[in-house]
């Protein structure tokens, strides 16, 4: 029996001489446990490009499966077949072995502007199924560089080969997922917000009418911000005891900026759906209908920004899960060095991850998220040897990847500079990851789960003697409307 590499030349292109088809002389079989639609698509690709199904009596020399291998037969993942057509050539099969985490399979990278010692990067790319080149070659699928210039850049642009920033590769390796090129693609990568005034900055969370009164007046903001947009507020937002009082004013702001309010969900009319949780039939329906799904905070952030960002650009611009991250309930997290909306953002994120918020360092505190290397809590760390000091990136990436990350696994998480200005510009800049978000589309429910967190419940413990700041946090993060500016002062005195 001929081995596969004897029947087909690796790296052969569709436009090679004599118009040889990519899978000519390939006798293949496909794992019948794959989805029927995928099997049909693979059959069509292979047959249309010269492949022959093994059921015609010829000896088998290729097996296509996601997880299984057949002894003495070349076995590859479906991605190997699909990438061959997309890229126009057959890749080395060793990078597509079934059962391996090969999320960079099909990527042949030309890496520029990297450190002199780049062997570690090459090894990582190879480990996860990709290949690296030192110079331009016919099989290059992507150029990674910092600036849109140079001979390699021009060659790739002429051939319509994607050219991306190094952040693309960094995110691929960090999240074990092949990120789309679009955000990072030169000459105008959207991660720089070239067509927007600023990144997706966070603004005060609307907990009462006073907060909404800070919104820009219509004559100072973009009147067409919501032009041609039809906004629907989902049931979980309309039934929220606090938001129900704010929604009429939100309607007014949307209409002032050219939008229309829908009182019922109509998939042919509604364009934006505002939801509280990723856990309802309305959420699932909006996903299926490919609507823009956003949180209540996204609306006010959008008003302040004066332009629209994707709700995936900022972690809490999108509805939150109702159940926290596995094992994050063991985390008791305190904060130091944060003010204003950034402090609210991280407070809310703590609870959204399923962890507990602690106003002060206590014996059960596990982490202190530091905005900088200063402050009373930071100075007290030596008295709490079990508390791990981290920066906000650890929490943001736990939420984005929806898993509890070992905070000691990456030096980025333990970097705490004396000057908080070095970190403040990175707060709330982490994006949600589309393939992680996709895990909720088929796992939604209307019933209350057994273990939930109350939105913005900061884990206030009555036995502890709270400071004024903690009392204020209780009001704000539990979404209680303060009857007047001194409401939290009165509760503080009552506690005493």
Coordinates of C-alpha atoms in Angstrom, one line a residue:
X1 CA 0.0 0.0 0.0
X2 CA 1.3 3.4 -0.9
X3 CA 1.9 5.8 1.9
X4 CA 0.1 9.2 1.6
X5 CA 3.3 11.2 1.1
X6 CA 4.1 8.9 -1.9
X7 CA 0.8 9.7 -3.6
X8 CA 0.8 13.5 -3.2
X9 CA 3.5 16.2 -3.0
X10 CA 3.3 18.3 0.1
X11 CA 3.1 22.0 -0.7
X12 CA 1.7 21.5 -4.2
X13 CA -0.5 24.4 -5.3
X14 CA -3.8 24.4 -7.1
X15 CA -2.2 26.3 -10.0
X16 CA 0.8 23.9 -10.4
X17 CA 1.7 22.7 -13.9
X18 CA -0.6 20.2 -15.7
X19 CA -3.4 21.4 -13.3
X20 CA -2.9 18.5 -10.9
X21 CA -5.7 18.5 -8.4
X22 CA -4.8 18.9 -4.7
X23 CA -6.1 15.4 -3.6
X24 CA -5.3 13.4 -6.8
X25 CA -4.5 9.8 -6.0
X26 CA -5.9 10.1 -2.4
X27 CA -8.1 7.3 -1.3
X28 CA -9.8 8.5 1.8
X29 CA -12.3 7.7 4.6
X30 CA -14.1 10.1 7.0
X31 CA -14.9 9.4 10.6
X32 CA -18.7 8.7 10.7
X33 CA -18.9 10.3 14.2
X34 CA -18.4 13.7 12.7
X35 CA -21.6 15.8 12.1
X36 CA -23.4 14.8 8.9
X37 CA -23.1 18.3 7.4
X38 CA -19.4 18.3 8.0
X39 CA -19.0 14.9 6.4
X40 CA -20.9 16.0 3.4
X41 CA -18.8 19.2 3.0
X42 CA -15.5 17.2 3.4
X43 CA -16.7 14.7 0.8
X44 CA -17.5 17.5 -1.6
X45 CA -14.1 19.1 -1.1
X46 CA -12.1 15.9 -1.5
X47 CA -14.0 14.5 -4.5
X48 CA -14.1 17.8 -6.4
X49 CA -10.3 18.0 -5.9
X50 CA -9.4 14.5 -7.1
X51 CA -10.0 12.4 -3.9
X52 CA -11.6 9.0 -4.2
X53 CA -13.8 7.5 -1.4
X54 CA -12.4 4.3 0.0
X55 CA -15.7 2.4 -0.5
X56 CA -14.8 2.0 -4.1
X57 CA -12.4 -0.9 -3.3
X58 CA -9.1 0.9 -3.4
X59 CA -6.7 0.6 -0.5
X60 CA -7.1 3.4 2.0
X61 CA -4.3 6.0 2.5
X62 CA -6.0 8.9 4.4
X63 CA -8.4 9.0 7.4
X64 CA -10.1 12.2 8.4
X65 CA -11.2 12.6 12.0
X66 CA -11.2 15.1 14.8
X67 CA -10.1 12.7 17.6
X68 CA -9.3 9.2 16.1
X69 CA -6.2 7.8 14.5
X70 CA -6.0 4.6 12.4
X71 CA -2.8 2.6 12.8
X72 CA -0.5 2.6 9.6
X73 CA -2.9 5.1 7.9
X74 CA -2.2 8.9 7.7
X75 CA -4.8 10.5 9.9
X76 CA -5.6 14.2 9.8
X77 CA -8.2 16.6 11.2
X78 CA -11.0 18.1 9.0
X79 CA -9.1 21.4 9.2
X80 CA -6.3 19.9 7.2
X81 CA -8.7 19.4 4.3
X82 CA -10.3 22.7 4.6
X83 CA -7.1 24.7 4.9
X84 CA -5.7 23.1 1.8
X85 CA -8.5 24.6 -0.2
X86 CA -8.4 28.0 1.5
X87 CA -4.6 28.3 1.2
X88 CA -4.3 26.6 -2.2
X89 CA -1.7 24.0 -1.1
X90 CA -1.4 20.8 1.0
X91 CA 0.2 21.3 4.4
X92 CA 2.5 19.0 6.4
X93 CA 0.1 16.5 8.0
X94 CA 2.2 16.3 11.2
X95 CA 0.6 19.6 12.2
X96 CA -2.9 18.2 11.9
X97 CA -2.8 15.1 14.0
X98 CA -6.3 14.3 15.5
X99 CA -6.6 14.8 19.2
X100 CA -4.0 17.5 19.5
X101 CA -4.6 21.2 20.5
X102 CA -3.6 22.5 17.0
X103 CA -5.4 25.8 16.9
X104 CA -2.7 27.3 14.6
X105 CA -3.0 24.5 12.1
X106 CA -2.8 25.9 8.6
X107 CA -0.9 29.0 9.6
X108 CA 2.4 29.5 7.9
X109 CA 3.8 32.7 9.5
X110 CA 6.4 35.1 8.4
X111 CA 7.4 36.9 11.6
X112 CA 9.1 40.3 11.5
X113 CA 10.0 42.8 14.2
X114 CA 10.4 40.2 16.9
X115 CA 13.1 40.0 19.5
X116 CA 16.5 38.7 18.4
X117 CA 15.9 35.6 20.5
X118 CA 12.7 34.4 18.8
X119 CA 13.2 30.6 19.0
X120 CA 10.7 30.4 21.9
X121 CA 8.1 32.0 19.7
X122 CA 8.8 29.6 16.8
X123 CA 8.6 26.7 19.2
X124 CA 5.2 27.8 20.5
X125 CA 3.8 28.3 17.0
X126 CA 5.0 24.8 16.1
X127 CA 3.7 23.3 19.2
X128 CA 0.2 24.4 18.4
X129 CA 0.2 23.4 14.7
X130 CA 1.6 26.4 12.9
X131 CA 4.8 26.9 10.9
X132 CA 7.3 29.8 10.8
X133 CA 9.4 31.1 7.9
X134 CA 12.5 33.3 8.0
X135 CA 11.7 34.8 4.6
X136 CA 8.9 35.0 2.1
X137 CA 7.8 31.7 0.5
X138 CA 4.8 30.6 -1.6
X139 CA 3.1 28.9 1.3
X140 CA 3.1 31.9 3.7
X141 CA -0.5 32.6 5.0
X142 CA 0.1 35.6 7.2
X143 CA 2.8 38.2 7.8
X144 CA 3.2 39.5 11.4
X145 CA 4.9 42.9 11.7
X146 CA 4.6 46.3 13.5
X147 CA 4.5 48.8 10.6
X148 CA 3.0 48.7 7.1
X149 CA 6.2 49.0 5.2
X150 CA 9.0 47.0 3.6
X151 CA 9.5 44.5 0.8
X152 CA 7.7 41.7 2.6
X153 CA 4.8 43.9 3.4
X154 CA 4.4 45.0 -0.2
X155 CA 4.7 41.4 -1.4
X156 CA 2.0 40.2 0.9
X157 CA -0.3 43.1 0.1
X158 CA 0.1 42.4 -3.7
X159 CA -0.9 38.8 -3.1
X160 CA -3.7 39.7 -0.6
X161 CA -2.0 37.8 2.2
X162 CA -3.1 39.1 5.6
X163 CA -0.7 41.3 7.4
X164 CA -1.4 41.7 11.2
X165 CA 0.1 43.2 14.3
X166 CA 2.0 41.0 16.8
X167 CA -1.0 41.4 19.2
X168 CA -2.8 38.9 16.9
X169 CA -0.3 36.2 17.6
X170 CA -0.1 37.1 21.3
X171 CA -3.9 36.7 21.7
X172 CA -3.8 33.4 19.7
X173 CA -1.2 31.9 22.0
X174 CA -2.8 33.4 25.2
X175 CA -6.4 32.2 24.5
X176 CA -5.5 29.0 22.5
X177 CA -7.8 30.2 19.7
X178 CA -7.1 31.4 16.2
X179 CA -8.3 34.9 16.4
X180 CA -9.8 36.5 13.3
X181 CA -7.5 38.9 11.4
X182 CA -9.8 41.8 11.2
X183 CA -9.1 43.7 14.4
X184 CA -5.3 43.5 13.9
X185 CA -5.0 43.8 10.1
X186 CA -2.8 46.4 8.6
X187 CA -2.7 49.0 7.1
X188 CA -5.6 50.2 9.4
X189 CA -6.0 47.8 12.4
X190 CA -9.2 48.5 14.2
X191 CA -7.6 47.8 17.6
X192 CA -6.2 51.3 17.2
X193 CA -9.7 52.7 16.8
X194 CA -8.6 54.6 13.7
X195 CA -12.1 55.6 12.8
X196 CA -13.2 56.4 16.4
X197 CA -12.2 59.2 18.7
X198 CA -11.2 57.0 21.7
X199 CA -11.2 53.4 22.8
X200 CA -14.2 51.9 24.6
X201 CA -13.8 53.9 27.8
X202 CA -16.0 53.2 30.7
X203 CA -18.1 55.8 32.4
X204 CA -20.1 56.0 35.7
X205 CA -22.6 53.1 36.0
X206 CA -26.2 54.4 36.0
X207 CA -27.6 53.5 39.4
X208 CA -30.0 56.4 39.8
X209 CA -31.4 59.4 38.1
X210 CA -28.5 61.6 39.3
X211 CA -26.1 59.4 37.4
X212 CA -28.2 59.7 34.2
X213 CA -28.4 63.5 34.6
X214 CA -24.6 63.6 33.9
X215 CA -25.2 62.3 30.3
X216 CA -24.3 64.8 27.6
X217 CA -27.1 67.1 26.5
X218 CA -28.4 66.3 23.0
X219 CA -27.1 69.5 21.5
X220 CA -23.6 68.5 22.5
X221 CA -23.8 64.9 21.4
X222 CA -24.2 63.1 18.1
X223 CA -27.9 63.5 17.1
X224 CA -27.7 60.5 14.7
X225 CA -25.9 58.2 17.2
X226 CA -28.8 55.7 17.1
X227 CA -30.1 56.5 13.6
X228 CA -31.9 53.6 12.0
X229 CA -31.5 51.6 15.2
X230 CA -34.5 49.9 16.9
X231 CA -33.8 49.1 20.5
X232 CA -35.6 46.5 22.6
X233 CA -35.2 46.2 26.4
X234 CA -35.4 42.5 27.4
X235 CA -37.6 41.1 30.2
X236 CA -34.8 40.7 32.6
X237 CA -34.0 44.4 32.3
X238 CA -37.6 45.6 32.5
X239 CA -38.2 43.5 35.6
X240 CA -35.2 44.8 37.4
X241 CA -36.5 46.9 40.3
X242 CA -33.9 49.7 39.8
X243 CA -33.7 49.8 36.0
X244 CA -37.4 50.0 35.6
X245 CA -37.2 53.5 37.0
X246 CA -34.4 54.4 34.6
X247 CA -35.7 52.9 31.4
X248 CA -38.1 55.8 30.5
X249 CA -35.2 58.3 30.6
X250 CA -33.0 55.9 28.6
X251 CA -35.8 55.8 26.0
X252 CA -35.7 59.6 25.8
X253 CA -31.9 59.7 25.3
X254 CA -32.1 57.0 22.6
X255 CA -34.9 58.8 20.7
X256 CA -33.1 62.1 21.0
X257 CA -30.2 60.5 19.1
X258 CA -32.3 59.1 16.3
X259 CA -33.3 55.7 17.7
X260 CA -36.6 54.0 17.9
X261 CA -37.9 52.0 21.0
X262 CA -39.6 48.6 20.4
X263 CA -42.1 47.5 23.0
X264 CA -42.0 43.9 21.6
X265 CA -39.3 41.8 20.1
X266 CA -39.7 41.6 16.3
X267 CA -36.7 39.9 14.6
X268 CA -37.5 41.8 11.4
X269 CA -37.4 45.2 13.1
X270 CA -35.3 45.2 16.2
X271 CA -31.6 45.8 15.7
X272 CA -30.3 46.1 19.3
X273 CA -31.3 44.0 22.3
X274 CA -30.5 45.2 25.8
X275 CA -30.3 42.3 28.3
X276 CA -29.1 41.7 31.8
X277 CA -28.0 38.1 31.7
X278 CA -26.8 35.5 29.1
X279 CA -29.4 33.1 30.4
X280 CA -32.8 33.6 28.9
X281 CA -34.8 32.5 25.8
X282 CA -34.7 36.1 24.6
X283 CA -30.9 35.9 24.7
X284 CA -30.9 32.7 22.7
X285 CA -33.3 34.1 20.2
X286 CA -31.3 37.3 19.7
X287 CA -28.2 35.2 19.2
X288 CA -30.0 33.1 16.5
X289 CA -31.2 36.3 14.9
X290 CA -27.7 37.8 14.9
X291 CA -28.8 40.9 16.7
X292 CA -26.5 43.4 18.5
X293 CA -26.7 42.3 22.1
X294 CA -25.6 44.7 24.8
X295 CA -25.9 45.5 28.5
X296 CA -27.6 48.5 30.2
X297 CA -24.1 49.9 30.9
X298 CA -23.2 49.8 27.2
X299 CA -26.1 52.2 26.5
X300 CA -24.8 54.9 28.9
X301 CA -21.2 54.3 27.9
X302 CA -22.3 54.8 24.3
X303 CA -24.0 58.1 25.1
X304 CA -20.9 59.4 26.9
X305 CA -18.5 58.1 24.1
X306 CA -20.6 59.7 21.4
X307 CA -20.0 56.8 19.0
X308 CA -20.8 53.1 19.0
X309 CA -18.3 50.3 19.9
X310 CA -19.1 46.7 19.7
X311 CA -20.4 45.4 23.0
X312 CA -17.6 42.8 22.9
X313 CA -15.0 45.6 23.1
X314 CA -15.5 46.1 26.8
X315 CA -16.2 43.2 29.2
X316 CA -19.3 44.6 31.0
X317 CA -20.8 46.2 27.8
X318 CA -22.2 42.7 27.2
X319 CA -24.7 40.8 29.4
X320 CA -23.1 38.9 32.2
X321 CA -23.4 35.1 33.0
X322 CA -25.7 34.3 35.9
X323 CA -23.4 31.6 37.2
X324 CA -19.8 32.4 38.2
X325 CA -16.6 30.8 37.0
X326 CA -15.9 27.3 38.4
X327 CA -13.8 27.5 41.6
X328 CA -13.8 31.3 41.6
X329 CA -16.2 31.2 44.6
X330 CA -13.1 30.4 46.7
X331 CA -11.6 33.8 45.9
X332 CA -12.2 36.7 48.3
X333 CA -10.8 39.8 46.6
X334 CA -10.0 43.3 47.9
X335 CA -9.1 46.4 45.9
X336 CA -6.7 49.3 46.3
X337 CA -5.6 52.2 44.1
X338 CA -8.8 52.5 42.0
X339 CA -11.3 55.4 41.8
X340 CA -14.5 56.4 40.1
X341 CA -15.9 54.2 37.3
X342 CA -12.8 52.0 37.2
X343 CA -13.4 51.0 40.8
X344 CA -17.0 50.2 40.0
X345 CA -16.0 48.3 36.9
X346 CA -13.6 46.0 38.9
X347 CA -16.0 45.6 41.8
X348 CA -18.8 44.5 39.4
X349 CA -16.3 42.2 37.6
X350 CA -15.3 40.5 40.8
X351 CA -18.9 39.4 41.5
X352 CA -19.6 38.6 37.8
X353 CA -16.7 36.1 38.0
X354 CA -18.4 34.5 41.0
X355 CA -15.8 35.7 43.5
X356 CA -16.5 37.6 46.7
X357 CA -15.7 41.2 47.3
X358 CA -14.0 42.3 50.6
X359 CA -13.9 46.0 51.5
X360 CA -10.8 45.3 53.7
X361 CA -8.0 42.8 54.0
X362 CA -9.2 40.0 56.2
X363 CA -8.0 36.5 57.2
X364 CA -10.0 34.9 54.4
X365 CA -8.9 37.4 51.7
X366 CA -7.1 35.6 48.9
X367 CA -6.2 38.4 46.4
X368 CA -5.5 42.1 46.5
X369 CA -6.0 43.8 43.1
X370 CA -3.7 46.8 43.1
X371 CA -3.8 49.9 40.9
X372 CA -0.3 50.7 42.0
X373 CA 2.3 49.9 44.7
X374 CA 1.0 52.2 47.4
X375 CA -1.9 52.7 49.8
X376 CA -2.9 51.3 53.3
X377 CA -3.9 47.9 52.1
X378 CA -0.8 47.4 50.0
X379 CA 1.3 48.4 53.0
X380 CA -0.5 45.8 55.1
X381 CA 0.3 42.9 52.8
X382 CA 3.1 41.6 55.0
X383 CA 0.5 40.9 57.7
X384 CA -1.4 38.7 55.3
X385 CA 1.0 36.3 53.8
X386 CA -1.8 34.3 52.1
X387 CA -3.0 37.3 50.1
X388 CA -1.7 37.4 46.5
X389 CA -1.1 40.9 45.1
X390 CA -2.2 41.1 41.4
X391 CA -3.2 43.7 38.9
X392 CA -6.6 44.0 37.2
X393 CA -5.4 42.1 34.1
X394 CA -5.7 38.8 36.0
X395 CA -9.3 39.4 36.8
X396 CA -10.2 40.7 33.4
X397 CA -8.6 37.7 31.6
X398 CA -10.3 35.3 34.0
X399 CA -13.6 36.8 32.9
X400 CA -12.8 37.0 29.2
X401 CA -11.6 33.4 29.1
X402 CA -14.2 32.3 31.6
X403 CA -11.8 30.2 33.7
X404 CA -9.9 30.7 36.9
X405 CA -6.3 31.5 35.8
X406 CA -3.4 30.8 38.1
X407 CA -2.3 34.4 38.9
X408 CA 1.3 33.2 39.1
X409 CA 1.2 31.6 35.6
X410 CA 2.1 34.9 33.9
X411 CA 4.3 37.7 35.1
X412 CA 1.9 40.3 33.6
X413 CA -0.5 39.6 36.4
X414 CA 1.9 40.3 39.2
X415 CA 3.3 43.5 37.7
X416 CA 2.5 46.3 40.1
X417 CA 4.3 49.6 39.4
X418 CA 4.7 52.3 42.0
X419 CA 3.1 54.7 39.5
X420 CA -0.5 53.8 38.9
X421 CA -0.5 55.8 35.7
X422 CA 1.3 52.9 34.0
X423 CA -1.8 50.6 34.5
X424 CA -4.7 52.9 34.5
X425 CA -4.9 53.2 30.7
X426 CA -5.2 49.4 30.5
X427 CA -8.2 49.1 32.7
X428 CA -11.4 47.8 30.9
X429 CA -9.5 47.4 27.6
X430 CA -9.8 43.6 27.5
X431 CA -12.1 42.3 24.8
X432 CA -14.6 39.5 25.1
X433 CA -13.6 36.4 23.0
X434 CA -16.2 35.4 20.4
X435 CA -15.7 31.7 20.6
X436 CA -16.0 31.8 24.4
X437 CA -19.2 33.8 24.1
X438 CA -20.5 31.1 21.7
X439 CA -20.5 28.6 24.6
X440 CA -23.7 30.3 26.0
X441 CA -25.7 30.2 22.8
X442 CA -27.0 26.6 23.3
X443 CA -26.8 26.7 27.1
X444 CA -29.5 29.1 28.2
X445 CA -32.4 28.8 30.5
X446 CA -35.2 30.8 32.0
X447 CA -35.3 29.0 35.4
X448 CA -33.1 30.3 38.2
X449 CA -29.9 28.1 38.5
X450 CA -29.2 26.6 41.9
X451 CA -26.0 28.7 42.4
X452 CA -26.2 32.3 41.3
X453 CA -24.8 35.6 42.3
X454 CA -27.0 38.7 42.8
X455 CA -25.9 41.3 40.3
X456 CA -23.5 43.7 41.9
X457 CA -23.8 42.1 45.4
X458 CA -20.4 42.8 46.8
X459 CA -20.6 40.1 49.5
X460 CA -21.3 42.6 52.2
X461 CA -20.9 40.8 55.6
X462 CA -22.9 42.2 58.5
X463 CA -20.5 41.0 61.2
X464 CA -17.7 43.2 59.9
X465 CA -17.5 46.8 61.0
X466 CA -17.8 48.6 57.6
X467 CA -16.2 51.9 56.8
X468 CA -18.1 54.6 55.0
X469 CA -16.7 53.6 51.7
X470 CA -18.0 50.0 52.2
X471 CA -21.4 51.3 53.1
X472 CA -21.4 53.4 49.9
X473 CA -20.2 50.4 47.9
X474 CA -23.2 48.4 49.3
X475 CA -25.6 51.0 48.0
X476 CA -24.0 51.4 44.6
X477 CA -23.2 47.8 43.8
X478 CA -26.5 46.5 45.0
X479 CA -28.2 49.1 42.9
X480 CA -30.2 50.6 45.8
X481 CA -31.4 54.1 44.9
X482 CA -30.1 56.5 47.5
X483 CA -33.0 58.7 48.7
X484 CA -30.5 61.6 49.2
X485 CA -26.8 62.2 49.2
X486 CA -26.5 61.4 52.9
X487 CA -28.3 58.1 52.9
X488 CA -25.2 56.0 53.3
X489 CA -24.1 58.3 56.2
X490 CA -27.2 57.4 58.1
X491 CA -26.7 53.7 57.7
X492 CA -23.1 54.0 58.8
X493 CA -24.3 55.7 62.0
X494 CA -26.9 53.1 62.5
X495 CA -24.3 50.3 62.2
X496 CA -22.3 52.0 65.0

